[in-house]
C-alpha positions as a LaTeX table, in Angstrom:
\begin{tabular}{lrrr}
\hline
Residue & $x$ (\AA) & $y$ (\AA) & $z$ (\AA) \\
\hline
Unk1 & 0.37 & $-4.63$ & 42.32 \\
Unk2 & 0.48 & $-3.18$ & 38.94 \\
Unk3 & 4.07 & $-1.93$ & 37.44 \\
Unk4 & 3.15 & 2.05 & 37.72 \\
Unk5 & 6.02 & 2.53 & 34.80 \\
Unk6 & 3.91 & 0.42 & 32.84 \\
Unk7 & 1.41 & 2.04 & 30.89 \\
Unk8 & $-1.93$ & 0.40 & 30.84 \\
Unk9 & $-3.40$ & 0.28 & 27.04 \\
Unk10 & $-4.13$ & $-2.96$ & 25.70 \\
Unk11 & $-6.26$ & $-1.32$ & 23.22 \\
Unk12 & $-3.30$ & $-0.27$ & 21.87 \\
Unk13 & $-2.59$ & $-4.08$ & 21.25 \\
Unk14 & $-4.77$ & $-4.22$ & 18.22 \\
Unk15 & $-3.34$ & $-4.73$ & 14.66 \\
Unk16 & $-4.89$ & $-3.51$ & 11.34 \\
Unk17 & $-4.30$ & $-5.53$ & 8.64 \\
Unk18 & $-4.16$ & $-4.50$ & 5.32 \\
Unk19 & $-2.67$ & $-4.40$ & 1.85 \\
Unk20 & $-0.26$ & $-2.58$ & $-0.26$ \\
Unk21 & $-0.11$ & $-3.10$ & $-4.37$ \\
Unk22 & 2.90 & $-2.32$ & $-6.36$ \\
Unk23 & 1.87 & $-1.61$ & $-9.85$ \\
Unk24 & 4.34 & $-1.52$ & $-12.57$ \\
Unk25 & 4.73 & $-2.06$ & $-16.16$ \\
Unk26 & 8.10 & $-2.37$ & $-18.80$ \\
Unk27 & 8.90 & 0.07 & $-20.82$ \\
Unk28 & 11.80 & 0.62 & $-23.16$ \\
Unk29 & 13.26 & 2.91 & $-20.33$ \\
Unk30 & 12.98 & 0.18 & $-17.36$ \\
Unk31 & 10.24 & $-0.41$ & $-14.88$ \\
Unk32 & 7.49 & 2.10 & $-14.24$ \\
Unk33 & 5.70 & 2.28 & $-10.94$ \\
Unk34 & 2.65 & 3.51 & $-10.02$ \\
Unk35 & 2.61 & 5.73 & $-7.35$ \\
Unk36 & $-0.42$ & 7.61 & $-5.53$ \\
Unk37 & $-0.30$ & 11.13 & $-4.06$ \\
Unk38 & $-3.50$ & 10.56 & $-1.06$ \\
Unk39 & $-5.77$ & 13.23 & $-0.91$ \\
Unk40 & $-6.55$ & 13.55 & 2.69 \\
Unk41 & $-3.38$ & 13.00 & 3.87 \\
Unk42 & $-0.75$ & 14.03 & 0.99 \\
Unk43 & 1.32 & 11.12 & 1.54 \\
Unk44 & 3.12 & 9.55 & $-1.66$ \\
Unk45 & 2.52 & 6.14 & $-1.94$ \\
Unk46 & 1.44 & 3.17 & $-3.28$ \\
Unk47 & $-2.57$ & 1.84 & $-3.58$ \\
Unk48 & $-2.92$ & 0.83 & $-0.33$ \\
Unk49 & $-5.53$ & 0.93 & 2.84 \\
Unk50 & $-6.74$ & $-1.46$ & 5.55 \\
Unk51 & $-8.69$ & $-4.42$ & 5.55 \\
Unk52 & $-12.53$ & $-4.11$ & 6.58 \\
Unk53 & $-14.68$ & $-6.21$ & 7.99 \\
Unk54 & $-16.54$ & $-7.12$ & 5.41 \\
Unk55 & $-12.94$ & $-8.43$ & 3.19 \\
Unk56 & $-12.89$ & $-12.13$ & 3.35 \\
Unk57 & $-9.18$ & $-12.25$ & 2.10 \\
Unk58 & $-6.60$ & $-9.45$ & 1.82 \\
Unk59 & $-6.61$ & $-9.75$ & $-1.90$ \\
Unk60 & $-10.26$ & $-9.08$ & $-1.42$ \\
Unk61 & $-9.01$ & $-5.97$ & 0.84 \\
Unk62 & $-6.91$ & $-4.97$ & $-2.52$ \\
Unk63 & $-8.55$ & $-5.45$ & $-4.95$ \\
Unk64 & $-11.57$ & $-3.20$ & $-3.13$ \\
Unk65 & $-8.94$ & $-0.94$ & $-2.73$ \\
Unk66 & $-7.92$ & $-0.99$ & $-6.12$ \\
Unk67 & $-11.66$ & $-0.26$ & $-7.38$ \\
Unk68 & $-12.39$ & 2.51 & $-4.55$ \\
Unk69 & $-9.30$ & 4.16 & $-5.65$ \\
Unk70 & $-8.33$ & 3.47 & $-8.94$ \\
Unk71 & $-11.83$ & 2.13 & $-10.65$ \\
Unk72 & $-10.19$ & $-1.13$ & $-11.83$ \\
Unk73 & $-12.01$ & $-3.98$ & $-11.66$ \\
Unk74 & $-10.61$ & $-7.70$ & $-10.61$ \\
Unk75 & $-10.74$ & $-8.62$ & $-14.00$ \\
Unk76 & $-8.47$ & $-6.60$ & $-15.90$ \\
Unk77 & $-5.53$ & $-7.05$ & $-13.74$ \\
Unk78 & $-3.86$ & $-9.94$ & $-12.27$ \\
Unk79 & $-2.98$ & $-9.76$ & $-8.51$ \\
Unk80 & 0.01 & $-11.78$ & $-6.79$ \\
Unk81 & 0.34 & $-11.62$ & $-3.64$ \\
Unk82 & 4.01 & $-11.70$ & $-3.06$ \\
Unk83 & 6.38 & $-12.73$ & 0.70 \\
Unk84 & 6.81 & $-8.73$ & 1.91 \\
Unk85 & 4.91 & $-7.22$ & 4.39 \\
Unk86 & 5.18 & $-4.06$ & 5.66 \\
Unk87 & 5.15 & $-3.97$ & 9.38 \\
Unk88 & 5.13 & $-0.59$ & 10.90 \\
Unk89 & 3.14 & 2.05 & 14.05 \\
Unk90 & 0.41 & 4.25 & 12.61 \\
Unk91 & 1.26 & 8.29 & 13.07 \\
Unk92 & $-1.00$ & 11.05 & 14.18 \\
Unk93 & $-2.60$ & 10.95 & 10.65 \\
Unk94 & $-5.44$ & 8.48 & 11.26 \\
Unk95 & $-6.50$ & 9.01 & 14.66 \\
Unk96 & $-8.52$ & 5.78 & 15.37 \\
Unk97 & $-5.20$ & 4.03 & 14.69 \\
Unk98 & $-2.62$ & 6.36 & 16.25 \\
Unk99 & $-0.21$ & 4.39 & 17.98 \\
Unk100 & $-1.45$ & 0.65 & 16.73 \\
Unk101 & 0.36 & $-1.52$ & 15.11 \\
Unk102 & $-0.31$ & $-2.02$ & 11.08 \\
Unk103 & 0.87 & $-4.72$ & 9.28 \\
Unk104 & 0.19 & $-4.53$ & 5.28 \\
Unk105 & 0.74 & $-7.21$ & 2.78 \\
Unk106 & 2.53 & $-6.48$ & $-0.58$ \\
Unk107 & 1.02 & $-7.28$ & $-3.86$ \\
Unk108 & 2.09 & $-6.82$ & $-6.84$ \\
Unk109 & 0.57 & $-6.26$ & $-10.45$ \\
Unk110 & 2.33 & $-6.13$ & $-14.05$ \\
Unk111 & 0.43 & $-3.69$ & $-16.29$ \\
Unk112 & 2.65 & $-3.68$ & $-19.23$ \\
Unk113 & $-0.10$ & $-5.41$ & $-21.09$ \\
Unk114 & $-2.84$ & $-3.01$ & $-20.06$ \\
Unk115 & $-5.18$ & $-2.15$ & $-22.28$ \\
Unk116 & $-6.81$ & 0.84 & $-20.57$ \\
Unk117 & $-5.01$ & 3.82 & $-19.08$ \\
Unk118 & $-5.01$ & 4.20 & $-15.37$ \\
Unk119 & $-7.12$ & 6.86 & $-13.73$ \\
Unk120 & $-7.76$ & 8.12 & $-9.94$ \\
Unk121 & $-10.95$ & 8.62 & $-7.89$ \\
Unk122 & $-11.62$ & 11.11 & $-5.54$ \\
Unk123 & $-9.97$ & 9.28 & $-2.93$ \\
Unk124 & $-6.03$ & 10.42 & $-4.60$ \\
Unk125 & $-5.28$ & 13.60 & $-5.14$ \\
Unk126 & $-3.16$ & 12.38 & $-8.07$ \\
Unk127 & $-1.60$ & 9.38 & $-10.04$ \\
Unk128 & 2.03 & 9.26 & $-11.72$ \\
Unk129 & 4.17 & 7.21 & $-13.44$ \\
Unk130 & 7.92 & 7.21 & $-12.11$ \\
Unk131 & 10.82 & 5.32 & $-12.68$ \\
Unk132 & 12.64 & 3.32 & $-9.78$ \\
Unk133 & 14.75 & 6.44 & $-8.76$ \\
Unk134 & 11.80 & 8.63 & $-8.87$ \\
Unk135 & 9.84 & 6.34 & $-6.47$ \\
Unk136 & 12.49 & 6.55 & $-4.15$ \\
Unk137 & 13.37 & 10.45 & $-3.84$ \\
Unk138 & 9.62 & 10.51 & $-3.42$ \\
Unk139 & 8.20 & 8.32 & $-0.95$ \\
Unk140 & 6.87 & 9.56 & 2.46 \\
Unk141 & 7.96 & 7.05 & 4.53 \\
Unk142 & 11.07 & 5.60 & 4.81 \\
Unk143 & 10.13 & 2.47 & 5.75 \\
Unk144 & 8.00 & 2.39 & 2.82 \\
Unk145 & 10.84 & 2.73 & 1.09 \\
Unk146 & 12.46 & $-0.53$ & 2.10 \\
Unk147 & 9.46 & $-1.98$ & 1.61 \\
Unk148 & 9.92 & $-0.75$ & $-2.51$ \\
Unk149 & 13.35 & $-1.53$ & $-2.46$ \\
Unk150 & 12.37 & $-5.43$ & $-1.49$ \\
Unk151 & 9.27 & $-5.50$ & $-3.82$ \\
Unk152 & 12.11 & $-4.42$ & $-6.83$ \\
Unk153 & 13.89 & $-7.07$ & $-6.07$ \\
Unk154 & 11.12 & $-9.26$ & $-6.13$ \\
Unk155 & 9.91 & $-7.88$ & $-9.54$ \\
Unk156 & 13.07 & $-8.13$ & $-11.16$ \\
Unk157 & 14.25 & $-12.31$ & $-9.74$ \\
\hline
\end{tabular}
C-alpha cells in the first residue's frame, strides 16, 4: 500500500543543470564583479542559466550563455571552471522548474585584461560593475550569496 503522507511526484525528481560565471577584473580599488540585473525576472545576479539539450559540456552551457546574454564570444575570454556549485530548489519564478532541484556550476573569468567593454542583450535588463561589498548588499538570493562569498575566496587563493 502506498504511504498516503507521501506525496507522489517523481517528476519532481528531475535536476537542471546549469552554470553560473563570476566575472571580475582588478582595479586599483580591489576586485570588480560583474553583476546582471535579469529582465524577466529582476533578480540580481550573476550570468547564469541552465544547460540545454543541445550543450555538450557546461562550459558549452556558459559560454552560450555568455554570448545570448552578454554578446561575448569564446574567444575573448578565458573560462575556468572552478570546485563550487550552487545547489539549490527553483521558486515560483520559472514555472516548468518550480519545485526541482537546480544544481549550477561556478565559473569564473578575469577581465582585467579586456580589451572591449562589456555590454547586455535584451535578455538583462542591466549590467554593473560593483565592488565585493556592493555584490553582497545586492544579491537576490541568499544562497547566492554564499555561493559569491566561496567564489571570492577562490579568486583571491
Amino acid at each position: 500500500m502506498m504511504n498516503p503522507n507521501k506525496e507522489q511526484h517523481p517528476e519532481k525528481e528531475k535536476t537542471f543543470y546549469g552554470v553560473i560565471t563570476v566575472f571580475y577584473k582588478k582595479t586599483n580599488e580591489g576586485l570588480l564583479f560583474l553583476i546582471a540585473e535579469n529582465t524577466k525576472t529582476g533578480n540580481i545576479s550573476f550570468v547564469s542559466g541552465a544547460q540545454e539539450d543541445e550543450d555538450q559540456s557546461l562550459e558549452e552551457s556558459a559560454q552560450r550563455e555568455n554570448i545570448e546574454e552578454l554578446g561575448l564570444q569564446p574567444n575573448q575570454y578565458e573560462l575556468k571552471k572552478i570546485n563550487i556549485s550552487h545547489e539549490f530548489i527553483f521558486g515560483q519564478n520559472k514555472k516548468e522548474r518550480a519545485g526541482h532541484k537546480g544544481s549550477y556550476q561556478v565559473f569564473i573569468s578575469d577581465l582585467t585584461n579586456a580589451d572591449f567593454e562589456v555590454s547586455h542583450t535584451g535578455e538583462l535588463k542591466s549590467l554593473k560593475w560593483m565592488t565585493e561589498k556592493e555584490v553582497l548588499d545586492s544579491l537576490t538570493f541568499p544562497d547566492v550569496v554564499e555561493v559569491f562569498k566561496k567564489t571570492v575566496e577562490a579568486i583571491k587563493s
